[in-house]
Amino acid sequence: MTDTVVSSATREVVIGFERPFVMIGERINPTGRKILAAEMAAGDFSRVEADVRAQVAAGAHMLDVNAGIPLADEPAILARAVQLVQSITDLPLSIDSSIVAALEAGLAVYKGKPLVNSVTGEEERLEAVLPLVKKYGAAVVAISNDETGISEDPDVRFEVAKKIVQRAADYGIPASDVVVDPLVMPIGAINQAGVQVMHLLRRLKNELKVNTTCGASNVSFGLPAREGVSAVFLTMAIGSGLTSAIMNPLHLEIVKACMGADVMMGHDPDCARWIRKFREVPAMQASGGVAPPTEGAARGRREGGHRRRVT
Amino acid sequence: MTDTVVSSATREVVIGFERPFVMIGERINPTGRKILAAEMAAGDFSRVEADVRAQVAAGAHMLDVNAGIPLADEPAILARAVQLVQSITDLPLSIDSSIVAALEAGLAVYKGKPLVNSVTGEEERLEAVLPLVKKYGAAVVAISNDETGISEDPDVRFEVAKKIVQRAADYGIPASDVVVDPLVMPIGAINQAGVQVMHLLRRLKNELKVNTTCGASNVSFGLPAREGVSAVFLTMAIGSGLTSAIMNPLHLEIVKACMGADVMMGHDPDCARWIRKFREVPAMQASGGVAPPTEGAARGRREGGHRRRVT
């Protein structure tokens, strides 16, 4: 079935229905992180560097890079962040901005084939972003809302996703390079948010046959023990067809859910990755809390079932 | 859709697709518990009593009672265990034996409408167990294997389940009183066990429209951090249509998965039960480990969204 291939200069990651789930680290994002925003605006990228290393150590397969800082020169900062991150890790990146000039600045310096995050179904966005995606030979996240906003009806969101895939094709971008974000709402506010998104994920897999991603932390907004809600969401969503997510790999409870889902989907032969990750972790720690970076680093080197060197 | 109603003398529990997931405590079972087996055979039920209280405190909605002790008088022991358990808790019970005389002894003393665990698709079992189920007005667990064993093909298992439902109808037992066990194999041994059972659960929900249960601990046999595997299995299975499971409610990680799945399925309005359970639990504890009985007991009294008194 559909494979979406992204890469850095030396490493490929494939998002696909017959592949292990792809965890995209969400941490390099100044939204809601005042200190990080101030540091990035001032040219201090030390915290970005630490975030890269921690997420790599925790087992992320890709990293999202966002430089959305109000009143700052976002194109310049995003380009610098992309270059810095690529100098530290060979994980492929998702270049994340709502500003087209920033996406272009990031794309211009990127080595490999990134994921552009994102385009929506809004005409203006489609016309601005899709030519860039084509020009740089990237893949793109397609968010299933348009000028009318985000519909609570998953079948309306399906039609928006379908339209974006068709418009991408018009620009010469294959459906395999469009990764649809079905949009997950906070379930504390919308009781049916889970049912809606599971239905949409099944349609996206079975009918549109596209890969999918989403911001997984959003679902648990405002709830206690929220990593538990995010973990359950990811597990059930993977069962419904979700093939990647932008998420926090520093929460072991969430990584465990994704790796367990790989076991359940038959994407971890002989449970080899599960056994390697958890055989030495005490029960309490394996169940939750924050992944210890050093231990994670040692494990990270031995993993990577779905990664292969291209050079 | 299909509702399976079970009860004790004073409490009803409903298993159904539009209901919160039903957790059936698995602990009262001497299989693999030598001390418990010896004690029960010698007429000492103090450990059974402790197991009842701990599971009730942890939030179980029903309890499974098994007295399968080699060379012991299983009918007498099972009947005594059923009476003892019903004197301690008003949770409905699943009466669990492979010996027909033991099932009958348990049914004869049971107050309310129990779940009989179990019948298979084997002719001899169908003819022995179904008349008992009808006679006592019980519901029954239907295990999807027959004389040919357990098929690895989920569609063959579906046909066995269908046959049992039809045979039950011949005895005057409605499909709503048949709870199918799709059989989950250890995923450490059979890589496709998860995919098989999810496929079967979807068919049982959408085509046969029957409720389902299974022994959830089996899936993680032999693996490290096995509660994590069982938790992921349950979450994904609930998303595929599983409506109850025989499981260990003393592992908070597993209870958390089931309660989180209720949130995701829209069966926990305003996330009220989730919030009540987890708002005061520290992050580490909420993520794993064993539920503290006293705290659980306090919570248990306040819960019970799908329980109502019948008298």
Coordinates of C-alpha atoms in Angstrom, one line a residue:
Chain A
M1 CA 0.0 0.0 0.0
T2 CA 0.9 3.7 0.1
D3 CA 4.4 4.5 1.2
T4 CA 5.5 8.1 2.0
V5 CA 9.3 8.4 1.9
V6 CA 11.0 11.3 3.6
S7 CA 14.8 11.6 4.2
S8 CA 17.7 13.6 5.4
A9 CA 21.0 13.6 3.5
T10 CA 21.8 10.1 4.7
R11 CA 18.7 8.5 6.2
E12 CA 15.3 7.5 4.9
V13 CA 12.1 7.0 6.9
V14 CA 9.0 5.4 5.3
I15 CA 5.5 6.1 6.6
G16 CA 3.1 3.4 5.6
F17 CA 0.3 1.0 6.5
E18 CA 2.6 -2.0 6.5
R19 CA 5.4 -0.2 8.5
P20 CA 6.1 0.6 12.1
F21 CA 4.4 3.7 13.3
V22 CA 6.5 6.9 12.8
M23 CA 6.9 9.1 15.9
I24 CA 7.6 12.7 14.9
G25 CA 9.0 14.7 17.9
E26 CA 7.0 17.8 18.7
R27 CA 9.4 19.6 21.1
I28 CA 11.2 22.1 18.8
N29 CA 8.3 24.5 18.9
P30 CA 8.3 27.9 20.7
T31 CA 4.5 28.0 20.9
G32 CA 3.7 28.1 24.6
R33 CA 7.4 27.9 25.5
K34 CA 8.3 31.5 26.4
I35 CA 11.9 30.9 27.3
L36 CA 12.6 28.9 24.2
A37 CA 10.9 31.6 22.1
A38 CA 13.0 34.4 23.7
E39 CA 16.2 32.4 23.2
M40 CA 15.5 31.5 19.6
A41 CA 14.6 35.1 18.8
A42 CA 17.9 36.1 20.4
G43 CA 19.9 33.6 18.4
D44 CA 20.5 31.2 21.2
F45 CA 19.8 27.7 20.0
S46 CA 21.2 25.7 22.9
R47 CA 17.8 24.6 24.1
V48 CA 16.9 23.5 20.6
E49 CA 20.1 21.4 20.5
A50 CA 19.1 19.8 23.9
D51 CA 15.6 19.1 22.6
V52 CA 17.1 17.4 19.5
R53 CA 19.3 15.2 21.5
A54 CA 16.6 14.2 24.0
Q55 CA 14.1 13.3 21.4
V56 CA 16.6 11.3 19.3
A57 CA 17.6 9.5 22.5
A58 CA 13.9 8.8 23.3
G59 CA 13.4 7.0 20.0
A60 CA 11.8 9.7 17.7
H61 CA 11.9 8.7 14.0
M62 CA 11.5 12.3 12.7
L63 CA 11.6 15.8 14.3
D64 CA 9.2 18.6 13.7
V65 CA 10.9 22.1 13.6
N66 CA 8.8 25.2 14.2
A67 CA 10.0 28.7 14.8
G68 CA 6.7 30.5 15.2
I69 CA 7.7 33.5 17.3
P70 CA 5.5 36.7 17.1
L71 CA 7.3 39.7 15.6
A72 CA 10.5 37.7 15.0
D73 CA 12.1 37.1 11.6
E74 CA 10.5 33.6 11.3
P75 CA 12.0 32.7 7.9
A76 CA 15.6 33.4 9.1
I77 CA 15.1 31.7 12.4
L78 CA 13.4 28.6 10.9
A79 CA 16.2 28.3 8.3
R80 CA 18.8 28.5 11.0
A81 CA 17.0 26.0 13.2
V82 CA 16.7 23.5 10.3
Q83 CA 20.4 23.8 9.5
L84 CA 21.3 23.4 13.2
V85 CA 19.1 20.4 13.7
Q86 CA 20.5 18.7 10.5
S87 CA 24.0 19.3 11.8
I88 CA 23.1 17.3 15.0
T89 CA 20.9 14.4 13.8
D90 CA 20.3 12.6 10.6
L91 CA 16.6 12.1 11.4
P92 CA 14.4 13.5 8.6
L93 CA 12.5 16.7 9.5
S94 CA 9.1 18.2 9.3
I95 CA 9.3 21.9 8.5
D96 CA 6.5 23.5 10.4
S97 CA 5.2 27.0 9.8
S98 CA 2.0 28.9 8.9
I99 CA 4.1 31.4 7.0
V100 CA 4.8 30.5 3.4
A101 CA 8.1 32.5 3.3
A102 CA 9.3 30.6 6.4
L103 CA 8.5 27.2 4.8
E104 CA 10.4 28.3 1.7
A105 CA 13.4 29.5 3.7
G106 CA 13.4 26.1 5.6
L107 CA 13.1 24.2 2.3
A108 CA 15.9 26.1 0.7
V109 CA 18.5 25.0 3.2
Y110 CA 17.1 21.5 3.9
K111 CA 19.2 18.5 2.8
G112 CA 17.0 15.6 1.7
K113 CA 13.2 15.3 1.3
P114 CA 11.4 16.8 4.2
L115 CA 7.7 16.9 5.2
V116 CA 6.2 20.3 4.8
N117 CA 3.8 21.1 7.7
S118 CA 1.3 22.1 6.4
V119 CA -1.3 23.0 3.8
T120 CA -5.0 23.3 4.5
G121 CA -7.9 23.1 2.1
E122 CA -8.1 26.9 1.9
E123 CA -7.6 28.1 -1.7
E124 CA -5.0 30.7 -0.8
R125 CA -3.0 28.1 1.1
L126 CA -3.2 25.5 -1.6
E127 CA -2.0 28.0 -4.2
A128 CA 0.9 29.2 -2.1
V129 CA 2.1 25.9 -0.5
L130 CA 1.7 23.2 -3.2
P131 CA 4.0 24.9 -5.7
L132 CA 6.7 25.0 -3.0
V133 CA 6.2 21.3 -2.2
K134 CA 6.5 20.4 -5.9
K135 CA 9.5 22.7 -6.4
Y136 CA 11.5 21.1 -3.6
G137 CA 10.2 17.6 -4.1
A138 CA 8.9 17.4 -0.6
A139 CA 6.0 15.6 1.1
V140 CA 3.2 17.6 2.7
V141 CA 0.9 17.5 5.7
A142 CA -2.7 18.2 4.5
I143 CA -4.9 19.5 7.3
S144 CA -8.6 18.7 6.7
N145 CA -10.1 22.1 7.2
D146 CA -10.9 24.8 4.7
E147 CA -12.4 28.4 4.5
T148 CA -15.5 27.1 6.4
G149 CA -13.4 26.0 9.4
I150 CA -13.1 22.6 11.0
S151 CA -16.2 20.6 10.5
E152 CA -17.4 18.3 13.4
D153 CA -18.7 16.0 10.7
P154 CA -15.8 13.6 9.8
D155 CA -17.3 13.0 6.4
V156 CA -17.0 16.7 5.5
R157 CA -13.4 16.6 6.7
F158 CA -12.9 13.6 4.4
E159 CA -14.1 15.6 1.4
V160 CA -11.6 18.4 2.3
A161 CA -8.8 15.9 2.5
K162 CA -9.9 14.4 -0.9
K163 CA -9.9 17.9 -2.4
I164 CA -6.3 18.6 -1.2
V165 CA -5.1 15.2 -2.6
Q166 CA -6.7 16.1 -6.0
R167 CA -5.2 19.6 -6.0
A168 CA -1.8 18.2 -5.1
A169 CA -2.1 15.9 -8.1
D170 CA -2.8 18.9 -10.3
Y171 CA 0.6 20.2 -9.2
G172 CA 2.3 16.9 -9.9
I173 CA 2.5 15.8 -6.3
P174 CA 1.5 12.1 -5.9
A175 CA -1.0 11.0 -3.2
S176 CA 1.8 9.1 -1.6
D177 CA 3.4 12.5 -0.8
V178 CA 0.3 13.8 0.9
V179 CA 0.0 12.9 4.6
V180 CA -3.5 13.9 5.9
D181 CA -4.0 15.3 9.3
P182 CA -7.6 14.4 10.3
L183 CA -7.5 17.0 13.1
V184 CA -8.2 15.7 16.6
M185 CA -10.1 18.0 19.0
P186 CA -9.7 18.0 22.8
I187 CA -11.9 15.2 24.0
G188 CA -12.6 17.0 27.3
A189 CA -14.5 19.5 25.2
I190 CA -16.0 17.3 22.5
N191 CA -17.2 14.0 23.8
Q192 CA -17.4 12.5 20.3
A193 CA -14.0 13.7 19.1
G194 CA -12.5 10.2 19.4
V195 CA -15.3 8.5 17.5
Q196 CA -15.2 11.2 14.8
V197 CA -11.4 10.9 14.2
M198 CA -11.4 7.0 14.3
H199 CA -14.2 7.0 11.6
L200 CA -12.2 9.5 9.5
L201 CA -9.0 7.6 9.9
R202 CA -10.7 4.4 8.6
R203 CA -12.0 6.2 5.6
L204 CA -8.7 7.8 4.9
K205 CA -7.0 4.4 5.0
N206 CA -9.6 2.4 3.1
E207 CA -11.0 4.8 0.6
L208 CA -8.4 7.6 0.0
K209 CA -5.5 5.2 0.9
V210 CA -3.3 8.0 2.2
N211 CA -0.9 8.1 5.1
T212 CA -1.9 10.2 8.1
T213 CA -0.5 12.2 11.0
C214 CA -1.8 14.4 13.7
G215 CA -0.9 16.5 16.7
A216 CA -1.5 13.8 19.3
S217 CA -1.2 15.9 22.4
N218 CA -4.2 18.0 21.5
V219 CA -6.7 15.3 22.4
S220 CA -5.9 15.3 26.1
F221 CA -5.9 19.0 26.6
G222 CA -7.1 20.0 30.1
L223 CA -7.4 16.5 31.4
P224 CA -5.6 14.9 34.4
A225 CA -3.1 12.1 33.6
R226 CA -3.2 13.5 30.1
E227 CA -0.4 11.3 28.8
G228 CA -2.7 8.3 29.5
V229 CA -5.4 9.8 27.3
S230 CA -2.9 10.6 24.6
A231 CA -1.5 7.1 24.8
V232 CA -4.9 5.5 24.5
F233 CA -5.8 7.8 21.6
L234 CA -2.6 6.9 19.7
T235 CA -3.2 3.1 20.3
M236 CA -6.8 3.2 19.1
A237 CA -5.9 5.6 16.2
I238 CA -3.1 3.3 15.0
G239 CA -5.7 0.5 15.0
S240 CA -7.9 2.7 12.9
G241 CA -5.2 3.5 10.4
L242 CA -3.0 6.3 11.7
T243 CA 0.5 5.9 10.4
S244 CA 2.5 8.7 12.1
A245 CA 2.0 11.5 14.7
I246 CA 3.6 14.6 15.9
M247 CA 3.9 13.8 19.6
N248 CA 6.1 14.1 22.7
P249 CA 8.6 11.2 22.6
L250 CA 9.9 12.2 26.0
H251 CA 6.9 10.6 27.7
L252 CA 7.7 6.9 27.9
E253 CA 4.0 6.1 28.4
I254 CA 3.3 7.5 24.9
V255 CA 6.3 5.8 23.3
K256 CA 5.1 2.6 25.0
A257 CA 1.7 2.9 23.5
C258 CA 3.1 3.4 20.0
M259 CA 5.6 0.5 20.3
G260 CA 2.8 -1.7 21.8
A261 CA 0.6 -0.8 18.9
D262 CA 3.4 -1.9 16.5
V263 CA 3.4 -5.3 18.3
M264 CA -0.4 -5.5 18.0
M265 CA -0.4 -4.6 14.3
G266 CA 2.2 -7.3 13.5
H267 CA 4.8 -4.6 12.7
D268 CA 7.4 -5.7 15.3
P269 CA 8.4 -9.2 14.2
D270 CA 9.0 -11.5 17.2
C271 CA 8.3 -8.5 19.4
A272 CA 12.1 -7.8 19.0
R273 CA 12.0 -4.1 19.5
W274 CA 9.5 -4.3 22.4
I275 CA 11.7 -6.9 24.1
R276 CA 14.8 -4.8 23.6
K277 CA 13.2 -1.7 24.9
F278 CA 11.5 -3.1 28.0
R279 CA 13.3 -6.1 29.2
E280 CA 15.5 -4.1 31.5
V281 CA 13.1 -1.4 32.5
P282 CA 11.6 -1.8 36.0
A283 CA 7.8 -2.2 36.0
M284 CA 7.0 1.2 37.4
Q285 CA 9.3 3.1 35.1
A286 CA 8.2 1.1 32.0
S287 CA 4.6 2.2 32.8
G288 CA 5.1 5.9 32.7
G289 CA 7.1 8.9 33.6
V290 CA 9.8 10.5 31.5
A291 CA 12.3 8.5 29.6
P292 CA 15.8 8.7 31.0
P293 CA 17.9 10.3 28.2
T294 CA 21.1 8.3 28.7
E295 CA 19.4 4.9 28.8
G296 CA 17.3 6.0 25.9
A297 CA 20.4 7.0 23.9
A298 CA 21.9 3.6 24.3
R299 CA 18.7 2.0 23.2
G300 CA 18.2 4.4 20.3
R301 CA 21.4 3.3 18.7
R302 CA 20.3 -0.3 18.5
E303 CA 16.8 0.5 17.1
G304 CA 15.5 1.7 13.9
G305 CA 13.6 -1.2 12.4
H306 CA 12.2 0.9 9.6
R307 CA 15.2 3.0 8.9
R308 CA 17.8 2.3 6.4
R309 CA 20.8 4.2 5.1
V310 CA 20.4 5.4 1.6
T311 CA 24.1 6.1 1.0
Chain B
M1 CA -27.6 -2.3 19.7
T2 CA -27.2 -5.6 21.5
D3 CA -27.3 -5.4 25.3
T4 CA -26.3 -8.4 27.5
V5 CA -27.8 -8.0 30.9
V6 CA -26.3 -10.0 33.9
S7 CA -27.1 -9.5 37.5
S8 CA -26.6 -10.5 41.1
A9 CA -29.6 -10.4 43.5
T10 CA -29.4 -6.6 43.7
R11 CA -27.2 -5.3 40.9
E12 CA -27.4 -5.3 37.1
V13 CA -24.5 -4.9 34.7
V14 CA -25.1 -4.3 31.0
I15 CA -22.5 -5.3 28.4
G16 CA -23.1 -3.4 25.2
F17 CA -21.6 -1.4 22.3
E18 CA -23.0 1.9 23.6
R19 CA -22.0 1.2 27.2
P20 CA -18.8 1.6 29.2
F21 CA -16.5 -1.4 28.8
V22 CA -17.1 -4.1 31.4
M23 CA -14.1 -5.3 33.3
I24 CA -14.4 -8.9 34.7
G25 CA -11.9 -9.6 37.4
E26 CA -9.9 -12.8 36.7
R27 CA -8.2 -13.3 40.0
I28 CA -10.4 -16.0 41.6
N29 CA -8.8 -18.8 39.7
P30 CA -6.5 -21.5 41.1
T31 CA -4.9 -22.2 37.7
G32 CA -1.2 -21.4 38.1
R33 CA -1.8 -20.4 41.8
K34 CA -0.6 -23.4 43.9
I35 CA -1.2 -21.8 47.3
L36 CA -4.7 -20.7 46.4
A37 CA -5.5 -24.2 44.9
A38 CA -4.3 -26.0 48.0
E39 CA -6.2 -23.6 50.3
M40 CA -9.5 -23.9 48.3
A41 CA -9.1 -27.7 48.2
A42 CA -8.7 -27.7 52.0
G43 CA -11.8 -25.4 52.5
D44 CA -9.9 -22.3 53.3
F45 CA -11.4 -19.4 51.3
S46 CA -9.7 -16.5 53.0
R47 CA -7.6 -15.7 50.0
V48 CA -10.7 -15.8 47.7
E49 CA -12.2 -13.3 50.1
A50 CA -9.2 -11.0 49.8
D51 CA -9.2 -11.3 46.0
V52 CA -12.9 -10.3 45.9
R53 CA -12.3 -7.2 48.1
A54 CA -9.2 -6.1 46.1
Q55 CA -10.9 -6.5 42.8
V56 CA -14.0 -4.7 43.9
A57 CA -11.9 -1.9 45.3
A58 CA -9.9 -1.7 42.0
G59 CA -13.1 -1.0 40.0
A60 CA -14.1 -4.4 38.6
H61 CA -17.6 -4.5 37.3
M62 CA -18.0 -8.3 37.4
L63 CA -15.9 -11.2 38.9
D64 CA -15.0 -14.5 37.3
V65 CA -15.1 -17.5 39.7
N66 CA -13.1 -20.6 38.8
A67 CA -12.4 -23.6 41.0
G68 CA -10.4 -25.8 38.6
I69 CA -8.3 -27.8 41.0
P70 CA -7.0 -31.3 39.8
L71 CA -8.5 -34.2 41.7
A72 CA -10.6 -32.0 43.9
D73 CA -14.4 -32.0 44.1
E74 CA -14.8 -29.1 41.7
P75 CA -18.6 -28.9 41.8
A76 CA -18.7 -28.6 45.5
I77 CA -15.8 -26.1 45.7
L78 CA -17.2 -23.9 42.9
A79 CA -20.6 -23.8 44.5
R80 CA -19.1 -22.9 47.8
A81 CA -16.9 -20.2 46.2
V82 CA -19.9 -18.7 44.4
Q83 CA -21.9 -18.5 47.6
L84 CA -19.0 -17.0 49.5
V85 CA -18.3 -14.4 46.8
Q86 CA -22.0 -13.4 46.6
S87 CA -22.0 -12.9 50.4
I88 CA -19.2 -10.4 50.0
T89 CA -20.1 -8.4 46.9
D90 CA -23.1 -7.6 44.8
L91 CA -21.1 -7.6 41.6
P92 CA -22.6 -10.2 39.1
L93 CA -20.4 -13.2 38.5
S94 CA -19.1 -15.3 35.7
I95 CA -19.2 -19.0 36.7
D96 CA -16.1 -20.5 35.1
S97 CA -15.5 -24.2 34.6
S98 CA -14.7 -26.8 31.9
I99 CA -16.7 -29.4 34.0
V100 CA -20.4 -29.3 33.2
A101 CA -21.3 -30.7 36.7
A102 CA -19.4 -27.8 38.3
L103 CA -21.2 -25.2 36.1
E104 CA -24.5 -26.7 37.2
A105 CA -23.5 -26.7 40.9
G106 CA -22.5 -23.1 40.6
L107 CA -25.7 -22.1 38.7
A108 CA -27.9 -23.9 41.3
V109 CA -26.7 -21.7 44.2
Y110 CA -26.3 -18.4 42.2
K111 CA -28.6 -15.5 43.0
G112 CA -29.4 -13.5 39.9
K113 CA -28.4 -14.0 36.2
P114 CA -24.8 -15.0 35.8
L115 CA -22.5 -15.4 32.8
V116 CA -21.6 -19.1 32.2
N117 CA -18.0 -19.4 31.2
S118 CA -18.1 -21.2 28.8
V119 CA -19.3 -23.2 25.8
T120 CA -17.3 -24.0 22.7
G121 CA -18.4 -25.0 19.2
E122 CA -17.8 -28.7 20.0
E123 CA -21.1 -30.7 19.6
E124 CA -20.7 -32.5 23.0
R125 CA -20.2 -29.1 24.8
L126 CA -23.1 -27.4 23.0
E127 CA -25.4 -30.3 24.0
A128 CA -24.3 -30.3 27.6
V129 CA -24.0 -26.6 28.4
L130 CA -26.7 -24.8 26.4
P131 CA -29.6 -26.7 28.1
L132 CA -28.1 -25.5 31.5
V133 CA -27.8 -22.0 30.3
K134 CA -31.5 -22.1 29.2
K135 CA -32.6 -23.8 32.4
Y136 CA -31.1 -21.2 34.7
G137 CA -31.8 -18.2 32.4
A138 CA -28.1 -17.3 32.2
A139 CA -25.9 -15.6 29.6
V140 CA -23.0 -17.6 28.2
V141 CA -19.5 -17.1 26.9
A142 CA -19.1 -18.8 23.5
I143 CA -15.5 -19.7 22.6
S144 CA -14.8 -19.7 18.9
N145 CA -13.2 -23.1 18.6
D146 CA -14.6 -26.5 17.8
E147 CA -13.6 -30.1 17.3
T148 CA -11.0 -29.1 14.8
G149 CA -9.2 -26.8 17.4
I150 CA -8.5 -23.1 17.2
S151 CA -8.2 -21.9 13.7
E152 CA -5.6 -19.2 12.9
D153 CA -8.0 -17.9 10.3
P154 CA -10.3 -15.4 12.0
D155 CA -13.0 -16.0 9.4
V156 CA -13.2 -19.7 10.4
R157 CA -13.5 -18.6 14.0
F158 CA -16.3 -16.3 12.9
E159 CA -18.2 -19.2 11.4
V160 CA -17.8 -21.2 14.7
A161 CA -19.1 -18.3 16.7
K162 CA -22.1 -18.0 14.2
K163 CA -22.8 -21.7 14.7
I164 CA -22.9 -21.4 18.5
V165 CA -25.2 -18.4 18.3
Q166 CA -27.5 -20.4 16.0
R167 CA -27.4 -23.4 18.3
A168 CA -28.2 -21.2 21.3
A169 CA -31.2 -19.9 19.4
D170 CA -32.4 -23.5 18.9
Y171 CA -32.4 -23.8 22.7
G172 CA -34.3 -20.6 23.1
I173 CA -31.3 -18.5 24.1
P174 CA -31.2 -15.1 22.4
A175 CA -28.1 -13.8 20.7
S176 CA -28.0 -11.0 23.2
D177 CA -27.2 -13.7 25.9
V178 CA -24.3 -15.1 23.9
V179 CA -21.0 -13.3 24.5
V180 CA -18.4 -14.5 22.0
D181 CA -14.8 -15.0 23.0
P182 CA -12.7 -14.5 19.8
L183 CA -9.7 -16.2 21.4
V184 CA -6.5 -14.1 21.6
M185 CA -3.2 -16.0 21.2
P186 CA 0.1 -14.9 22.8
I187 CA 1.5 -12.3 20.4
G188 CA 5.0 -13.3 21.3
A189 CA 4.4 -16.6 19.6
I190 CA 2.0 -15.6 16.8
N191 CA 3.0 -12.3 15.2
Q192 CA -0.4 -11.9 13.5
A193 CA -2.5 -12.6 16.6
G194 CA -3.4 -9.0 17.1
V195 CA -4.4 -8.4 13.5
Q196 CA -6.5 -11.6 13.5
V197 CA -8.4 -10.8 16.6
M198 CA -9.1 -7.2 15.6
H199 CA -10.5 -8.4 12.3
L200 CA -12.7 -11.0 14.0
L201 CA -13.9 -8.4 16.6
R202 CA -15.0 -6.1 13.8
R203 CA -16.9 -8.9 12.1
L204 CA -18.5 -10.0 15.4
K205 CA -19.7 -6.4 16.0
N206 CA -20.8 -5.5 12.5
E207 CA -22.2 -8.8 11.1
L208 CA -23.1 -11.0 14.0
K209 CA -23.8 -8.0 16.3
V210 CA -22.9 -9.9 19.5
N211 CA -21.1 -8.8 22.6
T212 CA -17.6 -10.1 23.2
T213 CA -15.2 -11.0 25.9
C214 CA -11.8 -12.5 26.2
G215 CA -9.0 -13.5 28.5
A216 CA -6.9 -10.3 28.0
S217 CA -3.8 -11.5 29.9
N218 CA -3.1 -14.2 27.4
V219 CA -1.9 -11.9 24.6
S220 CA 1.2 -10.7 26.6
F221 CA 2.3 -14.1 27.8
G222 CA 6.1 -14.4 28.0
L223 CA 6.8 -10.7 27.2
P224 CA 8.5 -8.1 29.4
A225 CA 6.4 -5.2 30.6
R226 CA 3.4 -7.4 29.8
E227 CA 0.8 -5.2 31.4
G228 CA 1.8 -2.6 28.7
V229 CA 1.1 -5.1 25.9
S230 CA -2.2 -6.2 27.6
A231 CA -3.2 -2.5 28.0
V232 CA -2.5 -1.7 24.3
F233 CA -4.4 -4.9 23.2
L234 CA -7.4 -3.9 25.3
T235 CA -7.4 -0.3 23.9
M236 CA -7.2 -1.4 20.3
A237 CA -9.7 -4.3 20.8
I238 CA -12.2 -1.9 22.4
G239 CA -11.8 0.3 19.3
S240 CA -12.5 -2.8 17.2
G241 CA -15.7 -3.7 19.1
L242 CA -14.7 -5.7 22.3
T243 CA -17.3 -4.9 25.0
S244 CA -15.9 -6.8 28.0
A245 CA -12.8 -8.8 29.1
I246 CA -11.7 -11.1 31.8
M247 CA -8.6 -9.3 33.1
N248 CA -6.6 -8.3 36.1
P249 CA -8.1 -5.1 37.6
L250 CA -5.3 -4.9 40.1
H251 CA -3.0 -3.5 37.5
L252 CA -3.8 0.2 37.3
E253 CA -2.1 0.4 33.8
I254 CA -4.7 -2.0 32.5
V255 CA -7.7 -0.3 34.2
K256 CA -6.3 3.0 32.8
A257 CA -6.4 1.6 29.3
C258 CA -10.0 0.5 29.6
M259 CA -11.1 3.8 31.2
G260 CA -9.2 5.8 28.6
A261 CA -10.8 3.7 25.8
D262 CA -14.2 4.6 27.3
V263 CA -13.3 8.3 27.0
M264 CA -12.2 7.8 23.4
M265 CA -15.4 5.9 22.5
G266 CA -17.6 8.6 23.9
H267 CA -18.7 6.4 26.8
D268 CA -17.5 8.6 29.6
P269 CA -19.6 11.9 29.2
D270 CA -17.5 15.0 30.1
C271 CA -14.7 12.5 31.0
A272 CA -16.3 12.5 34.4
R273 CA -15.1 9.1 35.5
W274 CA -11.6 9.6 34.1
I275 CA -11.3 12.9 36.0
R276 CA -12.6 11.4 39.2
K277 CA -10.2 8.5 39.0
F278 CA -7.0 10.4 38.0
R279 CA -7.2 13.9 39.2
E280 CA -5.5 13.1 42.5
V281 CA -3.2 10.4 41.4
P282 CA 0.5 11.4 41.0
A283 CA 1.7 11.0 37.4
M284 CA 4.0 8.1 38.1
Q285 CA 1.4 6.1 40.0
A286 CA -1.3 6.9 37.5
S287 CA 0.9 5.5 34.8
G288 CA 1.4 2.0 36.2
G289 CA 2.0 -0.2 39.1
V290 CA -0.7 -1.7 41.3
A291 CA -3.8 0.1 42.4
P292 CA -3.9 1.1 46.0
P293 CA -6.9 -0.9 47.4
T294 CA -8.0 1.7 50.0
E295 CA -8.0 4.6 47.6
G296 CA -9.6 2.4 45.0
A297 CA -12.3 1.4 47.4
A298 CA -13.2 5.0 48.1
R299 CA -13.4 5.6 44.4
G300 CA -15.3 2.5 43.7
R301 CA -18.2 3.7 45.8
R302 CA -18.6 6.8 43.8
E303 CA -18.4 5.1 40.4
G304 CA -20.6 2.7 38.6
G305 CA -21.9 4.7 35.6
H306 CA -23.3 1.6 34.0
R307 CA -24.6 0.0 37.1
R308 CA -28.0 0.4 38.5
R309 CA -29.9 -1.3 41.3
V310 CA -32.7 -3.5 40.1
T311 CA -34.4 -3.8 43.5

